[in-house]
PDB file of C-alpha atoms in Angstrom:
ATOM      1  CA  ALA A   1      -0.110   0.029  -0.009  1.00 64.00           C
ATOM      2  CA  ASP A   2       2.745   2.465   0.899  1.00 70.00           C
ATOM      3  CA  GLU A   3       4.467   2.307  -2.593  1.00 78.00           C
ATOM      4  CA  VAL A   4       1.296   2.909  -4.336  1.00 77.00           C
ATOM      5  CA  VAL A   5       0.291   5.855  -2.181  1.00 81.00           C
ATOM      6  CA  THR A   6       3.709   7.437  -2.258  1.00 83.00           C
ATOM      7  CA  GLU A   7       3.918   7.320  -6.027  1.00 86.00           C
ATOM      8  CA  LEU A   8       0.381   8.705  -6.460  1.00 85.00           C
ATOM      9  CA  VAL A   9       1.074  11.614  -4.033  1.00 86.00           C
ATOM     10  CA  TYR A  10       4.335  12.110  -5.866  1.00 88.00           C
ATOM     11  CA  SER A  11       2.463  12.459  -9.149  1.00 90.00           C
ATOM     12  CA  TYR A  12       0.455  15.453  -7.586  1.00 90.00           C
ATOM     13  CA  LYS A  13       3.416  17.530  -6.184  1.00 89.00           C
ATOM     14  CA  GLU A  14       3.660  19.862  -9.300  1.00 87.00           C
ATOM     15  CA  MET A  15      -0.241  20.670  -9.048  1.00 87.00           C
ATOM     16  CA  ALA A  16       0.129  21.227  -5.321  1.00 93.00           C
ATOM     17  CA  ARG A  17       3.333  23.498  -5.873  1.00 93.00           C
ATOM     18  CA  LYS A  18       1.387  25.702  -8.455  1.00 91.00           C
ATOM     19  CA  LYS A  19      -1.205  26.204  -5.782  1.00 91.00           C
ATOM     20  CA  GLU A  20       1.163  26.524  -2.946  1.00 96.00           C
ATOM     21  CA  ILE A  21      -0.500  23.566  -1.232  1.00 96.00           C
ATOM     22  CA  THR A  22       1.602  21.356   1.209  1.00 96.00           C
ATOM     23  CA  ILE A  23       0.723  17.641   1.053  1.00 95.00           C
ATOM     24  CA  VAL A  24       1.441  16.043   4.272  1.00 95.00           C
ATOM     25  CA  GLU A  25       1.867  12.317   4.290  1.00 93.00           C
ATOM     26  CA  ASP A  26       1.355   9.722   6.968  1.00 93.00           C
ATOM     27  CA  ILE A  27       1.868   6.435   5.123  1.00 91.00           C
ATOM     28  CA  GLY A  28       2.180   3.083   7.043  1.00 89.00           C
ATOM     29  CA  SER A  29       3.878   0.068   5.599  1.00 86.00           C
ATOM     30  CA  PHE A  30       1.842  -3.158   5.305  1.00 87.00           C
ATOM     31  CA  GLU A  31       0.611  -5.570   2.710  1.00 87.00           C
ATOM     32  CA  VAL A  32      -2.718  -5.309   0.872  1.00 87.00           C
ATOM     33  CA  VAL A  33      -4.552  -7.833  -1.301  1.00 87.00           C
ATOM     34  CA  SER A  34      -6.867  -5.772  -3.540  1.00 88.00           C
ATOM     35  CA  TYR A  35      -7.502  -4.578  -7.022  1.00 88.00           C
ATOM     36  CA  THR A  36      -4.767  -2.081  -7.628  1.00 87.00           C
ATOM     37  CA  PRO A  37      -6.511  -0.191 -10.482  1.00 89.00           C
ATOM     38  CA  TYR A  38      -9.492   0.561  -8.196  1.00 91.00           C
ATOM     39  CA  LEU A  39      -7.400   1.694  -5.278  1.00 91.00           C
ATOM     40  CA  ASN A  40      -5.589   3.935  -7.765  1.00 91.00           C
ATOM     41  CA  ARG A  41      -8.674   5.400  -9.240  1.00 92.00           C
ATOM     42  CA  ILE A  42     -10.097   6.018  -5.580  1.00 94.00           C
ATOM     43  CA  MET A  43      -6.994   7.795  -4.352  1.00 93.00           C
ATOM     44  CA  ASP A  44      -6.561   9.613  -7.549  1.00 91.00           C
ATOM     45  CA  ASN A  45     -10.048  11.110  -7.266  1.00 91.00           C
ATOM     46  CA  LEU A  46      -9.629  11.915  -3.566  1.00 95.00           C
ATOM     47  CA  ILE A  47      -6.322  13.399  -3.734  1.00 94.00           C
ATOM     48  CA  SER A  48      -7.022  15.500  -6.745  1.00 90.00           C
ATOM     49  CA  ASN A  49     -10.331  16.800  -5.590  1.00 90.00           C
ATOM     50  CA  ALA A  50      -8.498  17.944  -2.320  1.00 93.00           C
ATOM     51  CA  LEU A  51      -6.129  19.795  -4.232  1.00 92.00           C
ATOM     52  CA  LYS A  52      -8.644  21.034  -6.709  1.00 89.00           C
ATOM     53  CA  PHE A  53     -11.115  22.519  -4.318  1.00 88.00           C
ATOM     54  CA  SER A  54      -8.444  23.633  -1.658  1.00 91.00           C
ATOM     55  CA  PRO A  55      -7.458  27.537  -1.740  1.00 91.00           C
ATOM     56  CA  HIS A  56      -3.800  28.660  -2.329  1.00 92.00           C
ATOM     57  CA  GLY A  57      -1.503  27.993   0.519  1.00 94.00           C
ATOM     58  CA  GLU A  58      -3.613  25.401   2.305  1.00 95.00           C
ATOM     59  CA  THR A  59      -2.630  21.919   3.404  1.00 96.00           C
ATOM     60  CA  VAL A  60      -3.901  18.397   2.108  1.00 97.00           C
ATOM     61  CA  TYR A  61      -3.375  15.415   4.458  1.00 96.00           C
ATOM     62  CA  VAL A  62      -3.032  11.879   3.018  1.00 95.00           C
ATOM     63  CA  ALA A  63      -2.828   9.012   5.547  1.00 95.00           C
ATOM     64  CA  VAL A  64      -2.912   5.212   4.879  1.00 93.00           C
ATOM     65  CA  LYS A  65      -2.704   3.045   8.096  1.00 94.00           C
ATOM     66  CA  THR A  66      -4.075  -0.225   9.254  1.00 92.00           C
ATOM     67  CA  SER A  67      -7.155   0.187  11.507  1.00 84.00           C
ATOM     68  CA  ASP A  68      -7.121  -3.401  12.960  1.00 86.00           C
ATOM     69  CA  ALA A  69      -5.963  -6.834  11.916  1.00 87.00           C
ATOM     70  CA  ASP A  70      -8.418  -6.997   9.185  1.00 93.00           C
ATOM     71  CA  THR A  71      -8.884  -3.521   7.861  1.00 94.00           C
ATOM     72  CA  TRP A  72      -6.855  -0.473   6.482  1.00 95.00           C
ATOM     73  CA  GLN A  73      -7.910   2.990   6.052  1.00 95.00           C
ATOM     74  CA  LEU A  74      -7.174   5.733   3.466  1.00 95.00           C
ATOM     75  CA  THR A  75      -7.765   9.248   4.822  1.00 97.00           C
ATOM     76  CA  VAL A  76      -7.728  12.470   2.685  1.00 97.00           C
ATOM     77  CA  SER A  77      -8.380  15.711   4.477  1.00 97.00           C
ATOM     78  CA  ASP A  78      -8.444  19.284   3.091  1.00 95.00           C
ATOM     79  CA  ASN A  79      -9.242  22.949   4.194  1.00 92.00           C
ATOM     80  CA  GLY A  80     -11.569  23.475   1.216  1.00 89.00           C
ATOM     81  CA  PRO A  81     -15.103  24.657   1.025  1.00 88.00           C
ATOM     82  CA  GLY A  82     -16.717  21.445   2.747  1.00 88.00           C
ATOM     83  CA  PHE A  83     -19.986  20.079   1.930  1.00 85.00           C
ATOM     84  CA  SER A  84     -23.320  21.714   2.634  1.00 85.00           C
ATOM     85  CA  SER A  85     -26.272  19.285   3.787  1.00 84.00           C
ATOM     86  CA  GLU A  86     -27.674  19.784   0.320  1.00 85.00           C
ATOM     87  CA  ASP A  87     -24.432  18.638  -1.363  1.00 80.00           C
ATOM     88  CA  LYS A  88     -24.173  15.679   0.946  1.00 81.00           C
ATOM     89  CA  LYS A  89     -27.523  14.332  -0.617  1.00 82.00           C
ATOM     90  CA  LYS A  90     -26.215  14.180  -4.107  1.00 80.00           C
ATOM     91  CA  MET A  91     -22.546  13.837  -3.806  1.00 77.00           C
ATOM     92  CA  TYR A  92     -22.205  10.138  -4.841  1.00 77.00           C
ATOM     93  CA  GLN A  93     -24.754  10.754  -7.848  1.00 74.00           C
ATOM     94  CA  MET A  94     -23.587  10.356 -11.388  1.00 70.00           C
ATOM     95  CA  PHE A  95     -22.887  13.891 -12.874  1.00 57.00           C
ATOM     96  CA  GLY A  96     -23.989  15.356  -9.546  1.00 61.00           C
ATOM     97  CA  LYS A  97     -22.982  19.052  -9.651  1.00 64.00           C
ATOM     98  CA  LEU A  98     -21.998  20.329  -6.081  1.00 59.00           C
ATOM     99  CA  SER A  99     -21.909  24.050  -5.096  1.00 55.00           C
ATOM    100  CA  ALA A 100     -18.315  24.047  -4.439  1.00 57.00           C
ATOM    101  CA  ARG A 101     -16.138  25.176  -7.497  1.00 52.00           C
ATOM    102  CA  PRO A 102     -12.312  24.438  -8.024  1.00 48.00           C
ATOM    103  CA  THR A 103     -10.081  27.189  -6.979  1.00 55.00           C
ATOM    104  CA  ASN A 104      -7.912  27.510  -9.999  1.00 52.00           C
ATOM    105  CA  GLY A 105     -10.128  26.945 -12.982  1.00 53.00           C
ATOM    106  CA  GLU A 106      -9.746  23.045 -12.841  1.00 51.00           C
ATOM    107  CA  ASP A 107     -12.179  20.817 -14.422  1.00 55.00           C
ATOM    108  CA  SER A 108     -15.130  19.093 -12.463  1.00 54.00           C
ATOM    109  CA  THR A 109     -17.111  16.534 -14.355  1.00 54.00           C
ATOM    110  CA  GLY A 110     -19.320  15.303 -11.228  1.00 59.00           C
ATOM    111  CA  LEU A 111     -18.120  11.688 -11.835  1.00 72.00           C
ATOM    112  CA  GLY A 112     -15.186  11.521  -9.356  1.00 82.00           C
ATOM    113  CA  LEU A 113     -17.249  11.100  -6.121  1.00 88.00           C
ATOM    114  CA  TYR A 114     -19.600   8.727  -7.963  1.00 88.00           C
ATOM    115  CA  ALA A 115     -16.776   6.492  -9.054  1.00 89.00           C
ATOM    116  CA  VAL A 116     -15.116   6.661  -5.630  1.00 93.00           C
ATOM    117  CA  HIS A 117     -18.197   5.446  -3.803  1.00 93.00           C
ATOM    118  CA  LEU A 118     -18.848   2.786  -6.414  1.00 93.00           C
ATOM    119  CA  LEU A 119     -15.315   1.267  -6.497  1.00 93.00           C
ATOM    120  CA  VAL A 120     -14.884   1.404  -2.525  1.00 95.00           C
ATOM    121  CA  LYS A 121     -18.102  -0.671  -2.367  1.00 93.00           C
ATOM    122  CA  ARG A 122     -16.635  -3.075  -4.954  1.00 92.00           C
ATOM    123  CA  LEU A 123     -13.613  -3.555  -2.841  1.00 92.00           C
ATOM    124  CA  GLY A 124     -15.661  -4.490   0.096  1.00 93.00           C
ATOM    125  CA  GLY A 125     -15.152  -1.190   1.873  1.00 95.00           C
ATOM    126  CA  HIS A 126     -17.039   1.759   2.946  1.00 96.00           C
ATOM    127  CA  ILE A 127     -16.645   5.585   2.860  1.00 96.00           C
ATOM    128  CA  ILE A 128     -17.335   8.206   5.572  1.00 95.00           C
ATOM    129  CA  LEU A 129     -17.309  11.894   4.952  1.00 94.00           C
ATOM    130  CA  ASP A 130     -16.655  14.296   7.798  1.00 95.00           C
ATOM    131  CA  SER A 131     -17.542  17.798   6.639  1.00 92.00           C
ATOM    132  CA  GLU A 132     -19.380  20.812   7.141  1.00 88.00           C
ATOM    133  CA  LYS A 133     -19.860  23.842   4.737  1.00 89.00           C
ATOM    134  CA  ASP A 134     -16.677  26.022   4.897  1.00 89.00           C
ATOM    135  CA  GLN A 135     -15.018  23.813   7.352  1.00 91.00           C
ATOM    136  CA  GLY A 136     -13.002  21.466   4.943  1.00 92.00           C
ATOM    137  CA  SER A 137     -13.424  17.784   4.290  1.00 94.00           C
ATOM    138  CA  THR A 138     -12.060  14.331   5.631  1.00 97.00           C
ATOM    139  CA  PHE A 139     -12.905  11.380   3.557  1.00 96.00           C
ATOM    140  CA  ILE A 140     -12.059   8.039   5.215  1.00 97.00           C
ATOM    141  CA  CYS A 141     -12.334   4.855   3.085  1.00 97.00           C
ATOM    142  CA  GLU A 142     -12.012   1.592   5.002  1.00 96.00           C
ATOM    143  CA  PHE A 143     -11.089  -1.517   3.285  1.00 95.00           C
ATOM    144  CA  PRO A 144     -10.423  -4.986   4.158  1.00 94.00           C
ATOM    145  CA  LEU A 145      -6.564  -6.017   4.113  1.00 92.00           C
ATOM    146  CA  ARG A 146      -7.419  -9.055   1.960  1.00 89.00           C
ATOM    147  CA  MET A 147     -10.103  -8.745  -0.667  1.00 82.00           C
ATOM    148  CA  GLU A 148     -12.166 -11.952  -1.254  1.00 72.00           C
ATOM    149  CA  GLN A 149     -14.241 -11.322  -4.248  1.00 67.00           C
ATOM    150  CA  SER A 150     -12.806 -11.156  -7.837  1.00 67.00           C
ATOM    151  CA  ILE A 151     -13.176  -8.125 -10.171  1.00 67.00           C
ATOM    152  CA  PRO A 152     -14.373  -8.497 -14.037  1.00 59.00           C
ATOM    153  CA  ALA A 153     -11.583  -8.437 -16.405  1.00 59.00           C
ATOM    154  CA  GLN A 154     -13.462  -5.638 -18.416  1.00 58.00           C
ATOM    155  CA  ASP A 155     -14.846  -3.075 -15.972  1.00 63.00           C
ATOM    156  CA  PRO A 156     -16.699  -0.182 -17.442  1.00 57.00           C
ATOM    157  CA  VAL A 157     -15.926   2.027 -14.456  1.00 59.00           C
ATOM    158  CA  LEU A 158     -12.277   2.243 -15.401  1.00 55.00           C
ATOM    159  CA  SER A 159     -12.973   2.990 -19.081  1.00 51.00           C
TER     160      SER A 159
END
């Protein structure tokens, strides 16, 4: 898990630098048996959203740790606009346009959180959002250390 996350965070360093955002990492080292393309897509969406919606000069926090003997957690926190109660109702809907807008003119399709929610479930996990309007956001995704189910070879979500 640590190598995958470290590599992905590194790929966002330039985007963070342009917005003067600091990425703070707290990445544990442990073995995960899961479907890497899904994990990459989940982390990619959550980290890119945190950077996209954070104001210049803020901090984004990315943590990967075991929660107990059978599970691990991915946590991504930012100091962006947070989610209103209305946004929370539609945040996992396909093409759900929320009230927050990217802070540097970046694209937002309304598919990212929909895909994250779907893929987290497919990996046997669950997602929690801790957020209030104007108070930032913390997404916590919890997964089994060993995924039992198989993933179809041609998954339309990754297309």
